[in-house]
XYZ file of C-alpha atoms in Angstrom:
254
model
C 30.285 24.563 -64.622
C 27.823 24.749 -61.784
C 26.518 28.124 -60.606
C 28.900 28.031 -57.633
C 31.856 27.161 -59.850
C 31.008 30.054 -62.147
C 30.815 32.337 -59.111
C 34.215 31.178 -57.844
C 35.737 31.693 -61.286
C 34.214 35.161 -61.437
C 35.703 36.124 -58.077
C 39.110 34.850 -59.155
C 38.960 37.030 -62.257
C 37.951 40.001 -60.120
C 40.733 39.274 -57.614
C 38.137 39.182 -54.855
C 38.374 35.607 -53.697
C 38.617 35.088 -49.950
C 41.966 33.376 -50.436
C 43.515 36.702 -51.423
C 42.661 38.280 -48.096
C 39.830 40.522 -49.307
C 36.151 39.864 -48.724
C 34.355 38.177 -51.598
C 31.040 39.192 -53.105
C 27.752 38.029 -51.669
C 26.015 35.169 -53.421
C 23.076 37.358 -54.431
C 25.444 39.811 -56.137
C 27.103 37.027 -58.096
C 23.736 35.500 -58.994
C 22.518 38.835 -60.311
C 25.536 39.614 -62.475
C 25.808 36.063 -63.877
C 22.122 36.169 -64.820
C 22.620 39.545 -66.496
C 25.646 38.205 -68.374
C 23.627 35.211 -69.592
C 20.920 37.487 -71.011
C 23.635 39.674 -72.536
C 25.167 36.608 -74.197
C 21.855 35.486 -75.686
C 20.959 38.880 -77.130
C 24.443 39.490 -78.497
C 24.832 36.149 -80.234
C 21.261 35.540 -81.378
C 21.361 38.335 -83.956
C 24.224 38.487 -86.461
C 24.094 42.298 -86.410
C 25.229 42.331 -82.781
C 28.524 40.473 -83.132
C 31.643 41.142 -85.153
C 31.668 37.772 -86.856
C 28.289 38.635 -88.315
C 26.918 35.164 -87.549
C 23.700 34.652 -85.647
C 21.613 31.760 -84.391
C 21.236 28.863 -86.873
C 23.986 30.221 -89.101
C 26.975 28.394 -87.603
C 27.376 25.436 -85.249
C 28.839 27.400 -82.354
C 25.752 29.630 -82.211
C 23.417 26.655 -82.423
C 25.140 24.730 -79.633
C 25.345 27.823 -77.463
C 21.639 28.618 -77.605
C 20.000 25.233 -78.338
C 19.135 24.670 -74.673
C 16.669 27.573 -74.869
C 14.607 26.098 -77.725
C 11.076 25.094 -76.725
C 8.036 23.842 -78.579
C 4.451 25.079 -78.287
C 2.350 22.557 -80.187
C -0.880 24.535 -80.095
C -1.026 28.136 -78.928
C -4.294 29.193 -77.276
C -6.601 31.705 -78.913
C -6.648 34.956 -76.919
C -9.660 35.472 -74.684
C -10.202 38.916 -76.192
C -10.301 39.466 -79.947
C -10.963 43.188 -79.648
C -8.798 45.061 -82.137
C -8.186 42.345 -84.733
C -7.796 43.518 -88.306
C -10.808 42.683 -90.406
C -11.994 43.802 -93.826
C -13.181 42.286 -97.081
C -9.672 40.944 -97.833
C -8.218 39.815 -94.487
C -9.355 38.435 -91.141
C -7.146 38.426 -88.035
C -7.081 36.291 -84.907
C -5.056 36.850 -81.726
C -3.070 34.003 -80.144
C -1.398 34.022 -76.719
C 2.335 33.300 -76.596
C 4.050 31.194 -73.899
C 4.948 33.084 -70.743
C 8.676 32.450 -71.264
C 8.667 33.406 -74.960
C 11.660 35.458 -76.130
C 12.119 35.019 -79.893
C 10.104 33.053 -82.444
C 12.218 30.709 -84.579
C 9.623 28.517 -86.327
C 5.861 28.666 -86.866
C 3.173 26.984 -88.922
C -0.607 26.746 -88.933
C -3.091 23.977 -89.606
C -6.156 25.335 -91.372
C -9.701 23.994 -91.627
C -9.233 22.745 -95.184
C -7.989 19.405 -96.509
C -5.939 18.429 -99.529
C -8.125 17.704 -102.553
C -10.514 14.853 -101.728
C -8.421 13.471 -98.876
C -8.610 13.910 -95.115
C -5.071 15.313 -94.888
C -5.080 18.756 -93.272
C -3.420 21.659 -95.033
C -0.446 23.269 -93.291
C 0.010 26.973 -93.952
C 3.402 28.578 -93.872
C 3.605 31.761 -91.830
C 4.942 34.967 -93.353
C 5.933 37.696 -90.909
C 5.092 41.110 -92.301
C 5.048 44.733 -91.153
C 1.834 46.520 -90.253
C 2.139 48.917 -93.176
C 2.467 45.954 -95.542
C -0.950 44.695 -94.459
C -2.515 47.819 -95.913
C -0.355 47.747 -99.029
C -0.771 44.078 -99.928
C -4.110 42.873 -98.542
C -5.730 43.420 -101.938
C -2.979 41.659 -103.943
C -3.796 38.105 -104.994
C -0.071 37.398 -105.294
C 0.910 38.490 -101.784
C -2.114 38.173 -99.507
C -2.949 35.047 -97.454
C -4.445 32.162 -99.442
C -5.071 28.443 -99.609
C -5.183 26.044 -102.559
C -7.056 22.765 -102.595
C -3.906 20.902 -103.646
C -2.358 21.707 -100.253
C -0.539 25.039 -100.482
C -1.408 27.829 -98.050
C -0.018 31.042 -96.582
C -0.971 33.216 -93.622
C 0.420 36.502 -92.357
C 1.632 37.185 -88.853
C 2.166 40.481 -87.025
C 2.844 41.374 -83.387
C 0.263 42.925 -81.082
C 0.233 44.209 -77.516
C -0.811 42.299 -74.430
C -4.435 42.584 -73.379
C -3.197 43.873 -70.013
C 0.225 45.521 -70.000
C 1.058 44.981 -66.319
C 2.005 48.609 -65.757
C -0.451 48.610 -62.863
C 0.827 46.232 -60.121
C -2.777 45.420 -59.211
C -3.417 44.117 -62.728
C -0.826 41.456 -63.677
C 0.333 41.380 -67.279
C -1.377 38.935 -69.594
C 0.427 36.944 -72.290
C 2.225 38.492 -75.255
C 0.236 38.072 -78.449
C 0.599 37.433 -82.163
C -2.085 38.265 -84.676
C -2.407 35.728 -87.494
C -4.199 36.859 -90.649
C -6.075 34.861 -93.279
C -8.006 36.055 -96.342
C -11.301 35.131 -94.673
C -11.946 32.056 -96.833
C -10.435 29.646 -94.295
C -9.798 29.483 -90.546
C -6.825 28.576 -88.403
C -7.278 25.384 -86.399
C -3.816 25.102 -84.809
C -0.986 27.598 -84.454
C 2.280 25.723 -83.812
C 5.492 27.452 -82.761
C 9.056 26.802 -81.727
C 10.751 29.608 -79.891
C 13.756 30.684 -77.892
C 12.743 31.102 -74.273
C 14.008 33.608 -71.754
C 16.983 32.071 -69.923
C 16.349 31.119 -66.316
C 18.050 33.017 -63.524
C 21.322 31.678 -62.152
C 21.270 31.137 -58.401
C 24.552 30.958 -56.503
C 24.325 29.356 -53.059
C 27.663 28.329 -51.597
C 26.207 27.722 -48.148
C 23.637 25.233 -49.428
C 24.871 23.904 -52.787
C 21.650 21.931 -53.281
C 19.835 25.246 -53.726
C 21.989 26.491 -56.570
C 20.487 26.875 -60.039
C 23.006 26.413 -62.811
C 23.311 28.176 -66.135
C 21.150 26.269 -68.608
C 23.166 27.233 -71.669
C 25.692 24.813 -73.131
C 28.882 24.256 -71.153
C 30.889 25.836 -73.978
C 29.317 29.230 -73.203
C 30.071 29.326 -69.487
C 33.554 30.838 -69.560
C 32.438 33.490 -72.023
C 29.524 34.313 -69.726
C 31.928 34.589 -66.787
C 34.126 36.921 -68.847
C 31.117 39.101 -69.645
C 30.056 39.026 -65.979
C 33.545 40.191 -64.981
C 33.168 43.398 -66.970
C 29.606 43.922 -65.814
C 30.625 43.572 -62.162
C 33.531 45.976 -62.590
C 31.102 48.517 -64.009
C 28.771 48.027 -61.056
C 31.480 48.715 -58.498
C 32.851 51.640 -60.534
C 36.255 50.056 -60.950
C 35.854 50.337 -64.669
C 34.046 53.166 -66.413
C 34.643 52.169 -70.033
C 32.599 49.275 -71.295
C 34.837 46.480 -72.538
C 32.274 43.741 -73.008
C 32.483 44.211 -76.773
C 35.818 42.345 -77.262
C 34.292 39.194 -75.805
C 32.121 38.958 -78.892
C 35.205 37.685 -80.678
C 35.480 34.675 -78.400
C 32.393 32.968 -79.811
């Protein structure tokens, strides 16, 4: 459905279509609630913990088709301008990388390091292991768990989250990019940090006066009616026609 078609469907469900003799909602109101419903859909169905079927992204086909439009690739993430605060000791060495501006959730990552396989020119790809901050302290000394590389081509790095260089809390200082810190054992360096990620969904823009200006939902067509159903409950909460949240049952539809 187009954004305008989703808006019309939403008004029909709310019994607020002009054809029923009552004034409809403004386009900006419908745009806002449909955008909120889209974000609600993504967060509910990405993580298996958040839905009753207990199936998240890349576990079943319906989840994959629903969210696949948000997958993006970042072939080589830039090194952060500031490296102040990286973890560094005799066992590990960190490096900050800037994430894409539309980054939401990481779904795949790998690193190319500055070593080659045996006597060849083939670069070594390191697999990325996401760990907790307290595990860095616990395991950085362990030869079985810390980052490493082997000349025959095997390699591992650690990855943890870190704050932005500038948070954006001050309107006069715009927020800088989100960051990951990638950790090696200090015996090799990271040349390229490659990532695939789920991006933040774009806003839906309803414009029934000038249809050319509308911006449709970018998720798969199969999700649109569920998003409209979620938007129906969200709108009813906004106008105080419904005080009890009933969005939860819609989790069973997907």
